[in-house]
Coordinates of C-alpha atoms in Angstrom, one line a residue:
Chain A
M1 CA 12.2 13.6 33.8
P2 CA 13.4 12.6 37.1
E3 CA 9.4 13.3 38.2
A4 CA 7.1 11.9 35.9
P5 CA 7.9 7.8 37.6
D6 CA 7.6 8.6 41.0
T7 CA 3.8 10.4 40.7
T8 CA 2.7 7.1 38.6
A9 CA 4.1 4.8 40.6
T10 CA 1.6 7.1 43.6
T11 CA -0.8 6.8 41.4
K12 CA -0.5 2.8 40.6
A13 CA -0.6 2.5 44.1
G14 CA -3.4 4.6 45.1
D15 CA -4.9 2.6 42.4
V16 CA -3.7 -1.4 43.1
S17 CA -3.6 -1.2 47.1
K18 CA -6.1 -4.3 47.5
T19 CA -4.5 -6.6 45.5
P20 CA -1.7 -8.4 47.4
E21 CA 0.9 -7.9 44.5
G22 CA 0.3 -4.2 44.6
V23 CA 1.2 -3.2 47.4
L24 CA 4.2 -5.2 47.5
V25 CA 6.1 -3.9 44.5
A26 CA 4.6 -0.4 46.0
E27 CA 7.2 -0.9 48.7
A28 CA 9.3 -2.8 47.1
G29 CA 10.5 0.4 46.0
P30 CA 12.7 2.2 44.2
P31 CA 16.3 -0.7 44.1
P32 CA 14.7 -2.6 42.1
G33 CA 15.0 -0.4 39.2
K34 CA 12.3 1.2 37.2
A35 CA 12.5 -2.1 34.8
S36 CA 10.7 -4.3 36.7
S37 CA 8.4 -1.6 38.0
L38 CA 7.7 -1.0 34.1
W39 CA 6.7 -3.9 33.2
S40 CA 5.5 -5.5 36.0
D41 CA 3.2 -2.0 35.8
A42 CA 2.3 -2.9 32.1
W43 CA 0.7 -5.9 33.0
R44 CA -1.7 -5.0 35.8
D45 CA -2.8 -2.6 33.5
L46 CA -3.0 -5.2 30.8
R47 CA -4.5 -7.5 32.2
R48 CA -8.4 -5.0 33.5
K49 CA -7.9 -3.4 29.6
P50 CA -10.8 -5.2 27.1
K51 CA -8.1 -3.8 24.1
F52 CA -6.0 -6.1 25.6
V53 CA -7.8 -8.8 27.2
I54 CA -10.3 -9.2 24.0
P55 CA -7.9 -11.0 21.5
A56 CA -5.4 -12.2 24.3
I57 CA -8.5 -14.1 24.6
I58 CA -8.8 -14.6 20.9
I59 CA -5.2 -15.2 20.2
L60 CA -5.3 -18.3 23.1
F61 CA -8.6 -19.5 21.2
L62 CA -6.6 -19.5 17.9
L63 CA -3.8 -21.4 19.6
F64 CA -5.7 -24.1 20.0
V65 CA -7.0 -24.3 16.2
A66 CA -3.8 -23.7 15.4
A67 CA -2.7 -27.3 18.1
F68 CA -5.6 -28.9 17.8
P69 CA -8.0 -28.1 15.1
S70 CA -9.0 -31.6 15.0
V71 CA -11.6 -30.7 18.2
F72 CA -13.3 -28.3 15.7
T73 CA -13.9 -30.3 12.4
S74 CA -13.7 -34.9 12.5
E75 CA -13.6 -33.9 8.5
T76 CA -10.2 -33.2 6.4
P77 CA -9.2 -30.4 5.6
R78 CA -8.1 -31.9 1.9
L79 CA -10.3 -34.7 1.3
G80 CA -13.0 -33.6 -1.9
D81 CA -16.1 -34.8 -2.4
L82 CA -16.9 -34.3 -5.8
T83 CA -21.0 -34.5 -5.1
Q84 CA -20.7 -32.0 -2.7
H85 CA -21.3 -28.7 -5.4
Y86 CA -19.4 -25.6 -4.9
L87 CA -22.1 -23.8 -6.1
Q88 CA -24.7 -24.9 -3.0
K89 CA -25.0 -22.1 -0.2
P90 CA -23.4 -22.4 3.2
E91 CA -25.5 -23.8 5.6
L92 CA -24.6 -21.4 7.8
T93 CA -26.7 -22.9 10.6
H94 CA -24.6 -26.6 11.0
F95 CA -22.5 -25.1 13.8
F96 CA -19.3 -27.4 13.4
Q97 CA -20.7 -29.3 10.6
P98 CA -18.0 -30.3 7.6
D99 CA -20.5 -28.4 5.4
W100 CA -20.8 -25.3 7.7
F101 CA -19.1 -22.2 5.4
G102 CA -20.0 -24.9 2.7
Y103 CA -17.4 -26.6 0.0
D104 CA -14.8 -25.5 -2.6
Q105 CA -14.3 -26.4 -5.9
Q106 CA -12.8 -30.0 -4.8
G107 CA -16.1 -30.3 -2.9
R108 CA -13.2 -30.3 0.3
S109 CA -14.8 -28.2 3.0
I110 CA -14.3 -25.4 3.5
Y111 CA -14.1 -25.6 7.5
A112 CA -12.3 -27.8 7.8
R113 CA -9.2 -25.9 5.5
V114 CA -10.1 -22.6 7.2
V115 CA -9.8 -24.6 10.7
Y116 CA -6.0 -26.0 9.5
G117 CA -5.4 -22.6 8.2
T118 CA -5.0 -21.5 11.3
R119 CA -1.9 -23.3 12.0
A120 CA 0.4 -21.6 8.9
S121 CA -0.5 -18.3 9.3
V122 CA -0.2 -18.4 13.6
I123 CA 2.8 -20.1 13.3
I124 CA 4.8 -18.0 10.7
G125 CA 3.9 -15.1 12.3
I126 CA 5.4 -15.7 16.1
S127 CA 8.5 -17.3 14.3
V128 CA 8.9 -14.5 11.7
T129 CA 8.7 -12.5 14.7
A130 CA 10.4 -14.0 16.9
L131 CA 13.9 -14.7 14.6
V132 CA 13.9 -11.2 13.6
L133 CA 12.9 -10.4 17.6
V134 CA 16.6 -12.3 17.6
T135 CA 18.9 -11.6 14.7
G136 CA 17.3 -7.8 14.8
G137 CA 18.2 -7.6 19.4
I138 CA 21.6 -8.8 18.6
I139 CA 23.0 -7.2 15.8
G140 CA 20.7 -3.8 17.2
M141 CA 23.0 -4.4 20.4
L142 CA 26.1 -5.5 19.2
A143 CA 26.2 -1.6 17.0
G144 CA 24.6 0.2 19.5
Y145 CA 27.4 -1.4 23.0
F146 CA 30.5 -1.4 21.1
G147 CA 30.2 1.8 18.1
G148 CA 32.6 2.4 16.4
W149 CA 33.8 0.3 13.0
I150 CA 31.3 -2.6 14.3
D151 CA 28.9 -0.1 14.2
A152 CA 29.6 0.9 10.8
V153 CA 29.8 -2.4 9.5
L154 CA 26.5 -3.1 11.0
S155 CA 24.6 0.3 10.1
R156 CA 25.0 -0.4 6.5
I157 CA 24.2 -4.5 6.6
T158 CA 21.1 -3.2 7.9
D159 CA 21.0 -0.3 5.2
T160 CA 21.4 -2.8 2.6
F161 CA 18.9 -5.0 3.9
M162 CA 16.7 -2.1 4.3
G163 CA 17.1 -0.8 0.9
I164 CA 16.1 -4.7 -1.1
P165 CA 12.0 -4.4 -1.2
F166 CA 10.5 -6.7 1.4
M167 CA 7.5 -8.2 0.1
L168 CA 9.6 -8.5 -3.5
G169 CA 13.0 -9.7 -1.9
A170 CA 10.7 -12.3 -0.2
M171 CA 9.1 -13.8 -3.7
V172 CA 13.0 -13.7 -5.3
V173 CA 14.2 -15.9 -1.6
L174 CA 11.5 -18.2 -2.0
V175 CA 11.2 -18.8 -5.9
S176 CA 13.6 -20.5 -5.6
F177 CA 12.7 -22.9 -4.0
N178 CA 10.8 -25.3 -5.1
A179 CA 9.1 -27.2 -1.7
R180 CA 7.7 -24.6 0.1
T181 CA 7.5 -25.9 4.1
E182 CA 6.7 -22.7 7.3
W183 CA 9.9 -23.0 7.9
V184 CA 10.8 -22.0 4.3
V185 CA 8.5 -19.5 4.3
I186 CA 9.0 -17.9 7.9
L187 CA 13.1 -18.0 7.1
A188 CA 12.8 -15.4 3.8
L189 CA 10.8 -13.7 5.4
A190 CA 12.3 -13.2 9.0
F191 CA 16.1 -12.2 6.7
L192 CA 14.4 -9.8 5.6
G193 CA 12.9 -8.7 7.9
W194 CA 14.9 -8.3 11.2
T195 CA 16.0 -4.8 9.6
T196 CA 13.6 -2.4 11.6
V197 CA 14.7 -4.3 14.9
A198 CA 17.8 -3.3 15.0
R199 CA 17.6 0.0 13.9
V200 CA 15.7 1.3 16.7
M201 CA 17.5 -1.6 18.9
R202 CA 21.0 0.4 18.9
G203 CA 19.2 3.6 18.8
S204 CA 17.8 1.5 22.5
V205 CA 21.1 0.3 23.8
I206 CA 23.4 4.2 22.5
T207 CA 20.9 6.5 25.1
I208 CA 20.9 3.2 27.7
K209 CA 24.8 2.9 27.9
Q210 CA 25.1 6.8 29.1
A211 CA 23.4 5.5 32.2
D212 CA 24.5 5.6 35.4
Y213 CA 23.5 2.4 36.1
V214 CA 25.5 1.4 33.2
Q215 CA 28.1 3.2 34.1
A216 CA 28.2 1.9 37.5
A217 CA 27.9 -1.9 37.4
R218 CA 31.4 -1.2 34.9
S219 CA 33.2 0.3 37.5
L220 CA 32.2 -2.1 39.7
G221 CA 34.0 -4.6 37.6
A222 CA 31.1 -6.0 35.6
G223 CA 32.0 -7.6 32.6
T224 CA 30.5 -7.1 28.7
G225 CA 28.6 -9.8 29.2
R226 CA 26.4 -9.1 31.8
I227 CA 26.3 -5.6 31.2
L228 CA 24.4 -6.2 28.4
L229 CA 22.1 -9.7 29.2
R230 CA 21.5 -7.9 33.1
H231 CA 21.7 -4.3 32.7
I232 CA 20.7 -2.6 28.9
L233 CA 18.7 -5.7 27.9
P234 CA 15.8 -5.2 29.8
N235 CA 15.8 -1.6 29.8
A236 CA 16.0 -1.6 25.9
A237 CA 13.8 -3.7 26.1
A238 CA 10.7 -2.5 25.7
P239 CA 10.5 -0.3 22.9
V240 CA 11.8 -2.6 20.7
I241 CA 8.6 -5.7 21.2
V242 CA 6.0 -3.3 20.7
V243 CA 8.1 -2.7 17.2
A244 CA 8.0 -7.0 16.9
M245 CA 4.3 -7.0 18.2
V246 CA 3.2 -4.7 15.5
A247 CA 5.4 -5.9 12.8
L248 CA 2.9 -9.6 14.0
G249 CA 0.0 -9.4 12.0
G250 CA 2.2 -7.5 8.6
Y251 CA 4.4 -11.3 8.7
I252 CA 1.2 -12.6 8.6
T253 CA -0.1 -10.7 6.5
A254 CA 3.2 -11.0 4.1
E255 CA 2.9 -14.9 4.3
A256 CA -0.7 -14.6 3.4
T257 CA -0.2 -12.8 0.5
L258 CA 2.7 -14.9 -0.4
S259 CA 0.6 -17.9 -1.0
Y260 CA -2.3 -15.7 -2.7
L261 CA 0.6 -15.0 -5.3
G262 CA 1.5 -19.0 -5.7
I263 CA 5.2 -17.6 -3.9
G264 CA 4.0 -18.3 -0.7
L265 CA 3.2 -22.1 1.0
S266 CA 2.8 -24.4 -1.8
D267 CA 0.6 -27.0 -2.1
P268 CA 0.1 -29.7 0.6
A269 CA 0.5 -27.2 3.4
I270 CA -3.1 -24.8 3.5
S271 CA -3.2 -22.4 3.4
W272 CA -6.0 -19.3 4.1
G273 CA -3.9 -17.2 1.8
G274 CA -3.7 -20.0 -1.0
D275 CA -8.0 -20.8 -0.6
I276 CA -8.2 -17.1 -1.4
N277 CA -6.5 -17.8 -4.9
S278 CA -7.4 -20.7 -5.9
A279 CA -11.4 -19.0 -4.6
R280 CA -11.5 -16.1 -7.1
D281 CA -12.6 -17.8 -10.3
Q282 CA -15.7 -18.4 -8.4
I283 CA -15.6 -15.0 -6.4
R284 CA -18.8 -14.0 -9.7
V285 CA -21.5 -16.9 -8.3
A286 CA -19.7 -18.4 -5.4
E287 CA -18.5 -15.7 -2.5
H288 CA -18.3 -18.2 0.9
I289 CA -14.8 -19.8 -1.0
L290 CA -13.8 -16.8 -1.0
I291 CA -15.6 -14.9 2.2
F292 CA -14.8 -17.5 4.7
P293 CA -11.4 -17.7 4.5
S294 CA -11.0 -13.8 3.8
I295 CA -13.2 -13.4 7.8
A296 CA -10.8 -15.7 9.5
L297 CA -7.8 -13.8 8.6
S298 CA -8.9 -10.2 9.2
V299 CA -9.8 -11.4 12.5
T300 CA -6.2 -12.7 13.6
I301 CA -4.6 -9.9 11.4
L302 CA -6.4 -8.0 13.5
S303 CA -6.3 -10.1 17.5
F304 CA -3.1 -10.1 16.9
L305 CA -2.6 -6.1 15.8
M306 CA -5.0 -5.0 18.7
L307 CA -2.8 -7.0 21.1
G308 CA 0.7 -4.9 20.1
D309 CA -1.9 -1.3 19.9
A310 CA -2.2 -2.7 23.3
V311 CA 0.6 -3.9 24.6
R312 CA 2.3 0.3 23.2
D313 CA 0.2 1.9 25.3
A314 CA 1.1 0.4 28.5
L315 CA 4.3 -0.2 27.7
D316 CA 4.5 3.6 26.6
P317 CA 6.2 6.1 28.9
K318 CA 4.9 9.0 27.3
L319 CA 1.5 7.6 27.6
R320 CA 1.6 7.0 31.2
Chain B
M1 CA 23.5 20.8 2.5
G2 CA 25.5 20.4 -1.1
R3 CA 28.8 18.5 1.4
Y4 CA 25.5 17.0 2.8
V5 CA 24.0 14.8 0.0
A6 CA 27.3 14.7 -1.1
R7 CA 28.1 12.7 1.9
R8 CA 24.6 11.1 1.2
L9 CA 25.0 10.3 -2.5
L10 CA 29.2 8.6 -1.0
Q11 CA 27.2 6.2 1.4
M12 CA 24.9 5.3 -0.6
I13 CA 27.5 3.0 -3.3
P14 CA 28.0 0.2 -0.6
V15 CA 24.5 0.7 0.2
F16 CA 23.4 0.2 -3.7
V17 CA 26.3 -3.1 -4.1
G18 CA 25.0 -4.8 -1.3
A19 CA 21.7 -4.6 -2.4
T20 CA 21.5 -5.5 -6.0
F21 CA 24.7 -8.3 -4.6
I22 CA 22.3 -10.1 -3.2
I23 CA 18.9 -9.9 -5.1
F24 CA 22.2 -10.6 -8.2
M25 CA 23.3 -14.0 -6.2
M26 CA 19.6 -15.5 -5.0
M27 CA 18.6 -14.5 -8.8
Y28 CA 21.3 -16.8 -10.7
A29 CA 21.2 -19.4 -7.8
L30 CA 18.0 -20.4 -8.9
P31 CA 17.5 -24.1 -10.5
G32 CA 15.8 -23.9 -13.7
D33 CA 17.8 -22.7 -17.1
P34 CA 16.1 -19.9 -18.6
I35 CA 18.0 -19.7 -22.5
A36 CA 17.0 -24.1 -21.9
A37 CA 13.4 -23.0 -21.3
L38 CA 13.2 -21.0 -24.8
W39 CA 13.3 -24.0 -26.4
G40 CA 10.1 -25.0 -24.2
E41 CA 9.2 -28.9 -24.5
R42 CA 12.3 -29.3 -27.1
A43 CA 15.7 -30.8 -26.4
P44 CA 17.6 -27.6 -26.0
D45 CA 20.6 -27.5 -29.3
P46 CA 23.8 -27.5 -27.0
A47 CA 25.7 -25.9 -29.7
Q48 CA 23.3 -23.1 -30.3
M49 CA 22.3 -22.4 -26.0
A50 CA 26.2 -22.0 -25.5
Q51 CA 26.0 -19.9 -28.7
M52 CA 23.6 -17.2 -27.0
K53 CA 25.0 -17.9 -23.1
K54 CA 28.4 -15.8 -24.6
E55 CA 25.9 -12.9 -26.6
L56 CA 24.5 -12.8 -22.9
G57 CA 27.9 -13.4 -20.9
L58 CA 26.1 -16.0 -19.6
D59 CA 29.0 -18.1 -19.5
L60 CA 31.2 -16.2 -17.5
P61 CA 31.8 -16.6 -13.4
I62 CA 28.9 -14.9 -11.4
M63 CA 31.8 -12.6 -10.4
Q64 CA 32.7 -11.5 -13.1
Q65 CA 28.5 -11.5 -14.3
Y66 CA 27.6 -9.2 -12.0
W67 CA 31.0 -7.2 -12.1
N68 CA 29.7 -6.6 -15.6
Y69 CA 26.3 -6.3 -14.3
L70 CA 27.5 -3.1 -12.0
I71 CA 29.3 -1.4 -14.5
G72 CA 26.4 -1.8 -17.0
V73 CA 24.5 0.1 -14.5
F74 CA 26.4 2.8 -13.7
Q75 CA 25.9 3.3 -17.5
G76 CA 22.2 3.2 -17.2
D77 CA 22.5 -0.7 -18.8
F78 CA 20.1 -2.9 -17.0
G79 CA 20.5 -5.8 -19.0
I80 CA 19.3 -7.6 -21.4
Q81 CA 15.8 -9.0 -21.2
I82 CA 16.7 -12.8 -22.5
A83 CA 13.6 -13.8 -24.2
S84 CA 12.8 -11.0 -25.6
R85 CA 16.4 -10.2 -26.7
R86 CA 15.2 -6.8 -24.8
P87 CA 17.1 -4.1 -22.7
V88 CA 15.5 -4.8 -19.4
M89 CA 15.4 -0.8 -19.8
D90 CA 12.4 -1.0 -22.6
V91 CA 10.9 -3.6 -20.0
I92 CA 10.6 -0.9 -17.8
G93 CA 10.0 1.7 -19.2
D94 CA 7.3 0.1 -21.5
A95 CA 5.6 -0.8 -17.7
L96 CA 6.5 2.1 -15.6
P97 CA 3.6 5.1 -17.3
A98 CA 1.5 3.0 -15.8
T99 CA 2.8 2.0 -12.7
L100 CA 3.6 5.4 -12.2
R101 CA -0.3 7.7 -11.9
L102 CA -1.2 4.0 -10.2
T103 CA 1.7 4.6 -7.3
V104 CA 0.9 8.7 -7.2
L105 CA -3.0 9.1 -7.4
A106 CA -2.6 5.9 -4.6
F107 CA 0.4 8.7 -2.9
V108 CA -1.7 11.7 -2.8
F109 CA -4.2 9.4 -1.7
T110 CA -3.0 7.9 0.6
A111 CA -1.5 11.7 1.9
V112 CA -4.9 13.7 1.8
V113 CA -7.1 10.8 3.5
G114 CA -4.5 9.6 6.1
I115 CA -3.2 12.5 7.5
A116 CA -7.2 14.7 7.4
M117 CA -7.9 10.9 9.1
G118 CA -5.4 11.3 11.7
L119 CA -5.8 14.9 11.8
I120 CA -8.9 15.1 13.2
A121 CA -8.6 12.2 15.7
G122 CA -5.2 13.6 17.1
L123 CA -7.8 16.7 17.5
R124 CA -10.9 14.8 19.8
A125 CA -8.3 12.0 21.2
G126 CA -10.1 10.3 23.9
K127 CA -13.1 10.3 22.1
K128 CA -15.3 9.2 20.4
T129 CA -14.1 10.2 16.6
D130 CA -11.2 9.0 17.3
S131 CA -11.5 5.9 18.4
S132 CA -14.0 5.0 15.5
I133 CA -12.0 5.7 13.4
L134 CA -8.6 4.0 15.1
F135 CA -11.0 1.6 14.6
V136 CA -11.2 1.7 10.8
T137 CA -7.4 2.1 10.1
L138 CA -7.1 -1.2 12.7
L139 CA -10.1 -2.8 9.7
L140 CA -7.6 -1.5 7.0
I141 CA -5.0 -3.1 8.1
S142 CA -6.5 -6.0 9.6
V143 CA -8.4 -7.1 5.4
P144 CA -5.0 -7.6 3.2
S145 CA -5.4 -6.1 -0.2
F146 CA -5.9 -9.4 -2.5
V147 CA -8.6 -9.5 -0.5
L148 CA -9.9 -6.0 -0.8
G149 CA -9.5 -6.3 -4.5
Y150 CA -11.8 -8.9 -5.0
L151 CA -14.6 -7.6 -2.7
V152 CA -14.1 -3.8 -4.5
Q153 CA -14.1 -6.2 -8.4
T154 CA -17.4 -7.5 -7.8
Y155 CA -19.2 -5.2 -5.6
F156 CA -18.1 -2.2 -7.4
G157 CA -17.3 -3.6 -10.5
V158 CA -19.0 -6.9 -11.4
K159 CA -22.6 -6.0 -9.1
L160 CA -23.2 -2.2 -9.2
G161 CA -21.4 -1.1 -11.9
W162 CA -20.2 1.6 -10.8
I163 CA -16.5 0.8 -11.8
T164 CA -15.3 -1.4 -14.9
P165 CA -14.2 -4.2 -13.5
S166 CA -10.3 -3.9 -14.9
V167 CA -8.8 -2.0 -16.3
Q168 CA -9.2 -1.4 -19.9
D169 CA -6.5 1.7 -20.8
S170 CA -4.6 3.2 -17.9
E171 CA -4.7 6.4 -19.3
N172 CA -7.3 7.0 -17.4
W173 CA -7.9 8.4 -14.2
G174 CA -11.2 7.4 -13.6
E175 CA -10.8 4.4 -14.9
L176 CA -7.4 3.2 -11.9
L177 CA -8.9 5.9 -8.8
L178 CA -11.1 2.5 -7.3
P179 CA -7.4 0.5 -7.9
A180 CA -5.7 3.7 -6.3
M181 CA -8.0 3.1 -2.9
V182 CA -7.2 -0.2 -2.8
L183 CA -3.1 0.6 -3.0
A184 CA -3.6 3.0 -0.6
A185 CA -5.8 1.4 2.2
L186 CA -2.9 -0.3 4.0
S187 CA -0.4 2.3 3.3
L188 CA -3.8 4.9 4.4
A189 CA -4.2 3.6 7.7
Y190 CA -0.7 3.7 8.9
V191 CA -0.3 7.8 8.2
A192 CA -3.6 8.0 9.8
R193 CA -3.0 6.7 13.1
L194 CA 1.6 8.2 13.0
T195 CA -0.6 11.3 12.1
R196 CA -2.6 11.1 15.2
T197 CA -0.2 9.8 17.7
S198 CA 1.8 13.6 16.5
V199 CA -1.0 15.1 16.6
A200 CA -2.3 14.4 19.9
E201 CA 1.5 14.0 21.4
N202 CA 1.6 18.0 20.1
R203 CA -1.6 19.3 20.1
R204 CA -0.6 20.2 25.0
S205 CA 3.2 21.7 24.0
D206 CA 4.5 25.2 24.8
Y207 CA 4.3 26.5 21.8
M208 CA 0.4 25.6 20.6
R209 CA -0.6 27.5 23.9
T210 CA 1.1 30.7 22.6
A211 CA 0.4 30.0 19.7
R212 CA -3.4 30.2 20.7
A213 CA -2.8 32.6 23.7
K214 CA -1.7 35.4 21.2
G215 CA -5.2 35.0 19.1
L216 CA -4.2 33.0 16.7
T217 CA -7.4 31.2 15.0
Q218 CA -7.5 27.5 15.7
R219 CA -7.3 26.8 12.2
R220 CA -4.3 28.9 11.7
A221 CA -3.1 27.0 15.0
V222 CA -3.3 23.5 12.8
G223 CA -3.1 24.3 10.0
V224 CA 0.1 26.1 10.2
H225 CA 2.0 25.0 13.5
L226 CA 0.2 22.0 14.6
L227 CA 0.2 20.3 11.4
R228 CA 3.8 21.4 10.3
N229 CA 5.8 20.2 13.2
S230 CA 4.0 16.4 13.2
M231 CA 5.0 15.6 9.5
I232 CA 8.0 14.2 10.4
P233 CA 6.6 11.6 11.6
V234 CA 4.3 11.2 8.9
V235 CA 6.6 12.4 6.4
T236 CA 9.4 9.9 6.8
F237 CA 6.4 7.1 6.1
L238 CA 5.3 8.0 3.2
G239 CA 8.9 7.9 2.0
V240 CA 9.3 4.6 2.3
D241 CA 6.0 3.5 1.3
L242 CA 6.4 5.0 -1.7
G243 CA 8.3 2.3 -2.7
N244 CA 6.4 -0.2 -0.7
L245 CA 3.7 1.1 -3.1
M246 CA 5.0 0.8 -6.5
T247 CA 5.7 -2.8 -4.9
G248 CA 1.9 -4.1 -3.4
A249 CA 1.3 -3.3 -7.1
I250 CA 2.8 -6.3 -7.8
V251 CA -1.1 -7.4 -6.1
T252 CA -3.5 -4.6 -6.9
E253 CA -1.7 -4.7 -10.8
G254 CA -2.7 -8.6 -10.9
I255 CA -6.9 -7.9 -9.7
F256 CA -7.5 -5.4 -11.8
N257 CA -4.5 -6.0 -15.2
V258 CA -3.3 -3.4 -15.4
N259 CA 0.2 -3.7 -18.1
G260 CA 3.0 -2.1 -14.8
I261 CA 5.8 -3.4 -12.9
G262 CA 4.7 -5.1 -10.5
R263 CA 2.7 -7.8 -13.5
A264 CA 6.3 -7.4 -15.3
V265 CA 8.5 -8.5 -12.2
F266 CA 5.7 -11.4 -11.3
R267 CA 5.6 -12.6 -15.4
A268 CA 9.5 -12.1 -15.2
L269 CA 10.0 -14.1 -11.3
N270 CA 7.9 -17.2 -13.0
T271 CA 9.6 -18.3 -15.5
R272 CA 12.5 -17.7 -14.4
E273 CA 14.0 -14.6 -16.1
G274 CA 16.2 -14.2 -13.6
S275 CA 17.9 -10.1 -15.8
T276 CA 14.2 -9.0 -16.2
V277 CA 13.9 -10.0 -12.1
V278 CA 17.1 -8.3 -11.1
G279 CA 17.0 -5.1 -13.3
I280 CA 13.3 -4.2 -11.9
V281 CA 14.5 -4.6 -8.8
T282 CA 17.7 -2.3 -9.1
F283 CA 15.5 -0.1 -9.9
M284 CA 13.4 -0.4 -7.3
I285 CA 16.8 -0.2 -5.4
I286 CA 17.3 3.1 -6.6
V287 CA 14.1 4.5 -5.8
Y288 CA 14.6 2.9 -2.7
L289 CA 17.3 5.5 -2.3
V290 CA 16.6 8.4 -3.5
V291 CA 13.6 8.7 -1.4
S292 CA 14.8 8.5 1.4
L293 CA 17.5 11.8 0.7
L294 CA 14.9 13.4 -0.6
V295 CA 13.4 13.2 2.5
D296 CA 15.9 14.0 4.9
L297 CA 16.7 16.2 3.1
L298 CA 12.7 17.4 4.3
Y299 CA 13.3 17.5 7.6
A300 CA 15.0 20.8 7.6
V301 CA 12.4 22.4 5.8
L302 CA 10.1 20.6 8.7
D303 CA 11.8 21.9 10.5
P304 CA 13.9 25.3 10.9
R305 CA 15.8 23.7 14.3
I306 CA 17.9 21.0 11.6
R307 CA 19.8 21.6 9.4
Y308 CA 22.9 20.1 7.1
A309 CA 26.4 22.1 7.3

């Protein structure tokens, strides 16, 4: 193990010697610690890989659509125009027009609904991941660092939540709310979803807290808070972030599935899952009602998954 | 080994109690009264309602109710379904065979096809075959099962007529085949990816070099040495996934009209049938706990270095 960072450092330096920051990092040498070089190495790796760049561009685009849906369509997604029949075929050449993807049973523009539906999926996916990272991260870090009875209690709590089936548990939480807004769904998913992050964090902290630099910091008189935040957290974060990023696509799927079942976002909200649900009775005569929200959903999940994959490859020390 | 199992079983008790407690409390915090719902649109008769609540033990304080429920569960009594007055155990017993058949079929499909895909990809890591298999798995993960279900049902069921669009007879394995494939798609992709990573990592290990150096055929080296050593993460996932498949069946059973656990729990949730939901979720928690114990015991079979004292 001690040899591995050296060899990667030299090859990396050789690779990027033309870029000024590459030289800087190489010259900075080992003292700043593996943490900073792991992250900057990963970033340098990532931004040249199409596997990262393509999904990253799609995600930036999705974020833009989620923030400013009215840029992409002048139609409101809730306007039902009953003169527009859902059996008429979508006008695939009418780019960005309300009838681009056709109309649904209530004469609402499917294109407008696909555009406005982006927000729910993106917000829920990202917020659940952030919440899970914070709660699971804190619980896992405390359990791993302090050990003893704190670990015993926190680990049993983690086991307990892990024992509850994820989708079924989320459904039980959600049926008790009449108005299920984005926040209700986010909290319900995070409430049941933090366990994996906590376990990974705990394992990663247990390995790291025995490292020499942690002992050194402690003997120099650093307080618990400082050790946890400045020394342990940056070094334990990589595997946790990988787990959370790979799970992000799963949370988007979970929200869509719940909305599809009618227990996710409740009605005035626009969700691809809910639209797919209302399309199912017409699927044999009007496939476009189902197809377009499905494509949007799959592309979104796929780009987050690919991003997570690329980040994992870049941060995984075994592959370096 | 015996002591390890005993210790694990003891550790399961707080987890089981905690998980059922959370579900129980959430279900009873629900707005709406399942007893009043029995009268439908009419105003319920207060005396009769009080009598029914007393019979079902719903007039007791909530902690007392939970305690009674917990004692019942340890005696094999999962409560009473309010609307039908049947034991929840019977409701589960009626629905379980269909779900079990669907889940077993999906599980076999997940394990066999997933491991095969992962093995092929892992042995050719970095090549074209590998990246196309990886891409297929990404596609399978990103198309949610309800979309896949409708597509399969419309194209293979209605347009091509290869299968009956909805399952008429859940004892017919042939009819369950396609629903099971839809149910398995997501897990299959995860299994394939896990196997691939594990195989790609192990295939350059020393023991593989030794196996080949001592003249084993590729087939034997891969089948006996590589596969067995690569199975630990996959078995972990498969174990946890058995429960996921049973809950994932809520969607698949709904689309293909299979009368199983998923539909039973979904119906119960929509009618606020607390006792049925709690009973079924308790059953799922037991399945999860037992399977995760079995998985841990399987580790020792796969890797003899792991011993449980």
